[in-house]
Coordinates of C-alpha atoms in Angstrom, one line a residue:
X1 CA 36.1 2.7 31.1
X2 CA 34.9 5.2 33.4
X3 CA 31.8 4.4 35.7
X4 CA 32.3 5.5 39.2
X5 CA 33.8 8.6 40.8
X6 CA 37.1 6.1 42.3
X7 CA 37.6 5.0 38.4
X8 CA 37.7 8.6 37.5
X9 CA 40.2 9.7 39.8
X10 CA 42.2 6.5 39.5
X11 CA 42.6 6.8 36.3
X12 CA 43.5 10.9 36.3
X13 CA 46.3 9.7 38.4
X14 CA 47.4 7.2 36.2
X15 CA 47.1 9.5 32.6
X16 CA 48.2 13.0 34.2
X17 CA 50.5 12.2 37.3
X18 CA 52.5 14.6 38.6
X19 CA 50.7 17.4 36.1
X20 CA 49.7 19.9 38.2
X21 CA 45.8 19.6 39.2
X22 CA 44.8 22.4 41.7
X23 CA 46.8 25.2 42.6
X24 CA 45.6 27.6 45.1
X25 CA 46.9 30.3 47.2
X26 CA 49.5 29.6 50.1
X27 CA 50.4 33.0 51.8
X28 CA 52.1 35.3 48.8
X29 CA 52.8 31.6 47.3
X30 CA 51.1 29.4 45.4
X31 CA 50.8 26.0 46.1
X32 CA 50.5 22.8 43.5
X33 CA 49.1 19.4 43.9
X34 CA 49.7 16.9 41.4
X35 CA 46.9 14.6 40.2
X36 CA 48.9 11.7 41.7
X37 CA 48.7 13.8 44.9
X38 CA 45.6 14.3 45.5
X39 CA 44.8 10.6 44.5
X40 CA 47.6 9.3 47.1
X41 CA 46.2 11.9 49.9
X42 CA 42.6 10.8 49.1
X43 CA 43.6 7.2 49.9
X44 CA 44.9 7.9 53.1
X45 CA 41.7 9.6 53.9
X46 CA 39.8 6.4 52.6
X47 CA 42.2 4.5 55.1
X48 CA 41.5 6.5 57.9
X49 CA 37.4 6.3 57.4
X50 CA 37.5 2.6 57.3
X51 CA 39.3 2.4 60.6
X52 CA 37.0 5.0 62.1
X53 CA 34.0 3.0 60.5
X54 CA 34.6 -0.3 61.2
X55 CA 34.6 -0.7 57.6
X56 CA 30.9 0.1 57.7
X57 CA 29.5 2.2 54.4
X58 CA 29.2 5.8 56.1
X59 CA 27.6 9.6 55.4
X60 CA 30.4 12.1 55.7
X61 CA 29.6 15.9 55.7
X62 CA 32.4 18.9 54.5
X63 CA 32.0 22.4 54.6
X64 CA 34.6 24.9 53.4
X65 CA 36.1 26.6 50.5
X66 CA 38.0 25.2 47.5
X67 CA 41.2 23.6 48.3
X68 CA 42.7 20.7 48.1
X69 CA 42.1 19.8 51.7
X70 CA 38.5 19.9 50.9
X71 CA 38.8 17.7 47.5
X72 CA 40.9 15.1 49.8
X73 CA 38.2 14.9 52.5
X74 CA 35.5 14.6 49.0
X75 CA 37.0 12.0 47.2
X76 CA 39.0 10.5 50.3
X77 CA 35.1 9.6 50.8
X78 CA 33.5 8.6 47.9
X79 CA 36.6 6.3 46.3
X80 CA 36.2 4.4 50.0
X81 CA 32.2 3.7 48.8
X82 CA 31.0 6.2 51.8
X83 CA 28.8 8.8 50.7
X84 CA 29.7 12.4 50.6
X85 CA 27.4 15.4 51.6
X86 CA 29.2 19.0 50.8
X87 CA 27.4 21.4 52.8
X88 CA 27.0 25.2 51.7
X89 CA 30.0 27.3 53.2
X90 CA 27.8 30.2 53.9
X91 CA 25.2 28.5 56.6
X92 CA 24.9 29.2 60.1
X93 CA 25.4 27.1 62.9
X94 CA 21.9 26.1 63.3
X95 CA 21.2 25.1 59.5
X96 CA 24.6 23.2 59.6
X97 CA 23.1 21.1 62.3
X98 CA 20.1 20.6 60.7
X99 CA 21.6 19.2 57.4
X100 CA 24.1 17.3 59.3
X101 CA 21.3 15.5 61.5
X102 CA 19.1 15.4 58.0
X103 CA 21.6 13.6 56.3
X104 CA 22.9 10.8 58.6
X105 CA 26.2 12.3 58.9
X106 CA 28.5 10.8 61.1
X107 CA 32.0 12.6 60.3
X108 CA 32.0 16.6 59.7
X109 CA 35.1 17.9 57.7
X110 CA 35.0 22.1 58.2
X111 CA 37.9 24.5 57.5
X112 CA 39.0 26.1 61.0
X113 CA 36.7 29.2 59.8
X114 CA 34.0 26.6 61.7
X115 CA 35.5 26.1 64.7
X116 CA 33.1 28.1 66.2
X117 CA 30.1 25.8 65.2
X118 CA 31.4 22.8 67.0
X119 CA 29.9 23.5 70.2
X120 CA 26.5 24.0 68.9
X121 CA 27.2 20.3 66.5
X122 CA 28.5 18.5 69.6
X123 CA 25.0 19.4 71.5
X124 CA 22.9 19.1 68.5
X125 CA 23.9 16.4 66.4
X126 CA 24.6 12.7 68.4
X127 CA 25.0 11.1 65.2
X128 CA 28.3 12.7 64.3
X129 CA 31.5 10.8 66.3
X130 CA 34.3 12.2 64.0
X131 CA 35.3 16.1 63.6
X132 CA 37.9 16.3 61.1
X133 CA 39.4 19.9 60.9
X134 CA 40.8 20.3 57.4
X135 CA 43.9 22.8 58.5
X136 CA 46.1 22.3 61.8
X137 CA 44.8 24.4 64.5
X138 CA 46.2 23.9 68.0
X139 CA 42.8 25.9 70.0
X140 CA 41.0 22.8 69.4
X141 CA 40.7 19.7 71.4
X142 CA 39.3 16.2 70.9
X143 CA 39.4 16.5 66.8
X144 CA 41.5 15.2 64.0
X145 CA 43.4 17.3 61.9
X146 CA 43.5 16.9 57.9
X147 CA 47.2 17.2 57.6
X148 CA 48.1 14.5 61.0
X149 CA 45.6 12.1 58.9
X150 CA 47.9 12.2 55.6
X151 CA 50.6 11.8 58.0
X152 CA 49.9 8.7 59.9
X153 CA 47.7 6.5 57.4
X154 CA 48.7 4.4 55.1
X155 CA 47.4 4.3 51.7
X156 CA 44.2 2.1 51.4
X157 CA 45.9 -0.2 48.5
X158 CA 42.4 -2.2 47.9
X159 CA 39.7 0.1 47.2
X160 CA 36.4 -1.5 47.5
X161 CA 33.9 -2.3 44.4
X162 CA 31.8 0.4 43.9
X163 CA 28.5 -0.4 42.7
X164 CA 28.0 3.1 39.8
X165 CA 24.2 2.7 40.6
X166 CA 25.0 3.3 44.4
X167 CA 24.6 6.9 46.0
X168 CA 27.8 9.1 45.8
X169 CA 26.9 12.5 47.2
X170 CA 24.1 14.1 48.9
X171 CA 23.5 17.6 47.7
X172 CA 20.9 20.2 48.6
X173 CA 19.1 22.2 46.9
X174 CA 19.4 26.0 47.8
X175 CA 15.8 25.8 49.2
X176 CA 14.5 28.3 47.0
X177 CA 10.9 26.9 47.4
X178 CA 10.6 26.0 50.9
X179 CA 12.9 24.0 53.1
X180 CA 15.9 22.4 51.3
X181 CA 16.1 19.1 49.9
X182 CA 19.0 16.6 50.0
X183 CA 19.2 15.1 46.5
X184 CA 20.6 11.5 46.4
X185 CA 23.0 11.8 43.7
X186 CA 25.1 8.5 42.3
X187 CA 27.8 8.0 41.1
X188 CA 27.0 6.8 37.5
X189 CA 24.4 10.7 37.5
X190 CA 27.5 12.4 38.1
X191 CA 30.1 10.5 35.8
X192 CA 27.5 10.2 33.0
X193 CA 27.2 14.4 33.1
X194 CA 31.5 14.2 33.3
X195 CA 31.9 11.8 30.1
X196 CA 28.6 12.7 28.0
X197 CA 30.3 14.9 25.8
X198 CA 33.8 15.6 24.1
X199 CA 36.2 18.2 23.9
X200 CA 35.1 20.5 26.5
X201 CA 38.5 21.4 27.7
X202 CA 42.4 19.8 27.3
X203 CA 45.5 19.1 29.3
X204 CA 46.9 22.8 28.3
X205 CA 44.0 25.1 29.6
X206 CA 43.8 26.3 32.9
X207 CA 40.0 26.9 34.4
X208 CA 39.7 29.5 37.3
X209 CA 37.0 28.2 39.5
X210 CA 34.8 30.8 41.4
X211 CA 31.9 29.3 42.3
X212 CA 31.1 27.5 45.4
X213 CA 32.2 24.1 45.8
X214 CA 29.1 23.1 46.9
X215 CA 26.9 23.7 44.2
X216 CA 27.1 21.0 41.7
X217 CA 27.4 23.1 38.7
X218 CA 30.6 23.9 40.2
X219 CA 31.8 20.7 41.5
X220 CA 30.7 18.5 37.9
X221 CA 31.9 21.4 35.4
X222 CA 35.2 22.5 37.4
X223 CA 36.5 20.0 39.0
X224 CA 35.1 16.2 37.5
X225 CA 35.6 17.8 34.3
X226 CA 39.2 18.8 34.9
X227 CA 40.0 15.7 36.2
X228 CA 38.9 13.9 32.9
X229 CA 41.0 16.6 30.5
X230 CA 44.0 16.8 32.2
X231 CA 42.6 20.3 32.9
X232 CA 44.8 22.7 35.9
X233 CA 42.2 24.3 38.5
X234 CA 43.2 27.4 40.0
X235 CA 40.9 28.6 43.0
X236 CA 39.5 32.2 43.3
X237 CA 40.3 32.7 46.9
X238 CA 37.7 35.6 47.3
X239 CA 35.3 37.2 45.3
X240 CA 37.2 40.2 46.4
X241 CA 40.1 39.2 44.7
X242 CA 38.8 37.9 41.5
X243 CA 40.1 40.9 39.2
X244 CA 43.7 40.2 41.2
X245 CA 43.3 36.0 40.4
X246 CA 42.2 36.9 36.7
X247 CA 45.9 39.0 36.4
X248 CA 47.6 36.1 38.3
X249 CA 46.5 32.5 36.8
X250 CA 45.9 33.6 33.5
X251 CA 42.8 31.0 32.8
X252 CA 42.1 29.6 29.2
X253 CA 38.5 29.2 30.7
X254 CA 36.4 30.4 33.2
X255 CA 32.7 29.6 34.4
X256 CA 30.4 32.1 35.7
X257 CA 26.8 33.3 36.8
X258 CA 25.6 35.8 35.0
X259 CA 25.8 38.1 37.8
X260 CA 29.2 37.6 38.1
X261 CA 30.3 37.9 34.0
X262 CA 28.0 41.4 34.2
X263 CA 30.1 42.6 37.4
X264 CA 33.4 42.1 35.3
X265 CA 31.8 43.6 32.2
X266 CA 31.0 46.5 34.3
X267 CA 34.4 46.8 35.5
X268 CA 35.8 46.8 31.5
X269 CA 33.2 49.2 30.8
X270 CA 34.1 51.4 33.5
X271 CA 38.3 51.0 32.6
X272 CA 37.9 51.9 29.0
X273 CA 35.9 54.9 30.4
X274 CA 39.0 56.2 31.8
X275 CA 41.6 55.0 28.9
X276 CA 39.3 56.4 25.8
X277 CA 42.2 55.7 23.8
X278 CA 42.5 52.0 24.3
X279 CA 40.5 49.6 22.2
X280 CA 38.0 47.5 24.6
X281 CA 39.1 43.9 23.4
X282 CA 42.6 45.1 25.1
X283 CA 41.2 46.4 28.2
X284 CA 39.1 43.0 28.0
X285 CA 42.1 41.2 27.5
X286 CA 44.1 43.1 30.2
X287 CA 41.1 42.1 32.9
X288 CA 40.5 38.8 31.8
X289 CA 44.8 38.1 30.7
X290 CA 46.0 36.7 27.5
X291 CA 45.0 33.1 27.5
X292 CA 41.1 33.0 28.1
X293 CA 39.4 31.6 25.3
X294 CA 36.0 31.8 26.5
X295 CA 33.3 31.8 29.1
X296 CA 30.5 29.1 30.4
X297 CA 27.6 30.3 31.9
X298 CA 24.8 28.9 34.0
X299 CA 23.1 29.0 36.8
X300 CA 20.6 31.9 36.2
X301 CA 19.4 33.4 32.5
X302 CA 22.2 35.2 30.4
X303 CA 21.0 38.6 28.9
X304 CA 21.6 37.6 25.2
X305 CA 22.8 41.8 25.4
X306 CA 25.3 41.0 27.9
X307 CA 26.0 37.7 25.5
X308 CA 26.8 40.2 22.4
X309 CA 29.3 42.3 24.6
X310 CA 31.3 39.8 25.0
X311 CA 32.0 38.4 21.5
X312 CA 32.1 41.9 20.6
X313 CA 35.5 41.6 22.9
X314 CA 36.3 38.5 21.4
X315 CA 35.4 36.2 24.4
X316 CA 32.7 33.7 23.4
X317 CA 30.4 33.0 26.2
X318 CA 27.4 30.2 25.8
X319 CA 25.2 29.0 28.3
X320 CA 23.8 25.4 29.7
X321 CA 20.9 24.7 31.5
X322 CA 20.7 22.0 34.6
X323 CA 19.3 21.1 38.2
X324 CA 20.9 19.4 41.1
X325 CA 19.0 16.5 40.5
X326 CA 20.6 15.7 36.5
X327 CA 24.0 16.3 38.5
X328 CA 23.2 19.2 37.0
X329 CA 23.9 19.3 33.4
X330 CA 20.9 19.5 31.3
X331 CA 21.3 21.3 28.0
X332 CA 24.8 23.1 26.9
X333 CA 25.9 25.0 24.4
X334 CA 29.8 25.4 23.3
X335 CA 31.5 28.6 21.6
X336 CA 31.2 27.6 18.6
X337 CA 27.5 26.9 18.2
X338 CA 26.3 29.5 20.7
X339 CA 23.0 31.3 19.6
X340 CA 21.7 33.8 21.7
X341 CA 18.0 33.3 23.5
X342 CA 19.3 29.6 23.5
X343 CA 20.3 27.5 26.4
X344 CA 22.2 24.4 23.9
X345 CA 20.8 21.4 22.9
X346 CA 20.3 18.2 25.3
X347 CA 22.9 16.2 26.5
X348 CA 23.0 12.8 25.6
X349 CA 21.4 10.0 27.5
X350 CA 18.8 12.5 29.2
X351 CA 14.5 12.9 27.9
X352 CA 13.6 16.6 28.1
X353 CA 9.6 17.7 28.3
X354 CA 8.4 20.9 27.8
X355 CA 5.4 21.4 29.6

């Protein structure tokens, strides 16, 4: 069975192996790692921590955008029994310093993008004794770099007893009520919300993941999820370029904010305007490609209107409700049983009051 994040990834390996897991852009190129991939790779990050730690249990932060250098430095921490804390790509130098010193960080992964911000971290933040940069990047001095860690560490063979109950992640809260808060999640809150239900997704559809990384919405519904269904990720590189990733991976599913499923409804809207003759379920179908067979939605209320104009196009779209803190899945809904005004029933294992 299933209880920690290292079981779950372990085992992904072992039922899915060289299946493709996340594919994401690589110049014109795509590039594929396997689930046995990214479990090897993650390993030799575990490897390298415990050197660096003296085998001491450790807070290690990441900032950065999907890929799979950033799901190696995750789980490369967590399967070790450190504890992760994913930081939101679009903070400045200042916050990042404050969350780092807040959460007892001691190693910072960061895509190159961040460079710029160690300075400020090196002054700021004594706590932190390891800079990891996830992507070669010869400017920098007196830093590892993701790919020279793969390179020259062995696989951690043993992997320590993780205790479920123990603390897995660190995650905080946008801060929409004052100053953010890190929420202590562990690793049985997030495996229960991965394994609570059935038949969410399967080893043939492919899920487009757009949202950021750091949000646990994301993070539990793309990527813990995938790994338990055999599921292939393929990343949205850009907001910019999600009409163009639509067209190019094809997804079988696809989880959005409302704001995001209204912007693309828009866009239908605004194609059928100029092609009168074509029907909108083939526009639809020409934005969002053949495969997709529906939407999820969370993370802000979905216009039951905006609901209705999508099954009119024949894409089902039904909506959960969660927190950061229930990791975050709350209540969810699926295509079949969607009802509009509704946000699904409970999950199992969870007590819901309506005050």
């Amino acid at each position: 069975s299933v209880k920690n994040l290292q079981d779950l990834i372990v085992k992904s390996a072992e039922c899915y192996g060289e299946k493709s897991f996340l594919r994401e852009r690589a110049g014109k190129a795509d590039k594929d790692t396997s689930f046995a991939q990214l479990l090897a790779d993650c390993r030799r990050t575990a490897s390298f921590l415990n050197e660096r730690s003296g085998g001491r249990r450790i807070h290690c932060a990441v900032i950065g955008l999907t890929s799979s250098a950033y799901l190696t430095a995750y789980f490369g921490t967590v399967i070790g029994g450190n504890v992760i804390v994913p930081l939101d790509a679009q903070m400045g130098a200042e916050d990042l310093c404050d969350h780092l010193n807040r959460s007892d960080s001691e190693v910072l992964f960061y895509d190159k993008r961040y460079a710029a911000f160690i300075p400020a971290v090196r002054e700021n933040c004594p706590n932190i004794n390891t800079y990891v940069c996830m992507q070669d990047d010869p400017k920098q001095e007196d830093v590892f770099f993701m790919p020279q860690i793969l390179e020259e560490n062995a696989p951690m063979e043993e992997l320590p007893a993780i205790d479920e109950k123990s603390c897995a992640a660190i995650v905080y809260t946008s801060g929409t009520t004052g100053k953010s808060k890190g929420v202590m999640l562990s690793h049985a809150n997030l495996i229960d919300n991965t394994m609570c239900q059935d038949n969410e997704s399967t080893p043939e559809d492919v899920l487009l993941t757009v949202l950021p990384i750091h949000h646990v919405y994301c993070f539990t519904c793309d990527i813990l999820l995938s790994l338990r269904y055999g599921t292939t990720v393929c990343v949205n590189d850009s907001m910019m370029h999600i009409a163009q990733n639509l067209k190019r991976y094809e997804p079988s599913i696809i989880l959005l904010v409302p704001m995001i499923a209204e912007t693309i409804y828009k866009k239908i809207q605004a194609a059928s305007a100029s092609m009168p003759d074509v029907p909108l379920a083939a526009i639809s179908r020409g934005v969002f490609g053949k495969n997709i067979r529906g939407i999820y939605s969370g993370g802000a209320y979905l216009n039951p209107e905006l609901s209705n104009a999508y099954s009119a196009l024949g894409i089902p779209i039904a909506q959960g409700y969660g927190m950061t803190e229930c990791a975050p899945i709350i209540t969810f809904d699926d295509w079949k049983t969607a009802r509009l005004y509704s946000c699904g029933k409970c999950v199992p294992n969870i007590e819901l009051k309506i005050d």
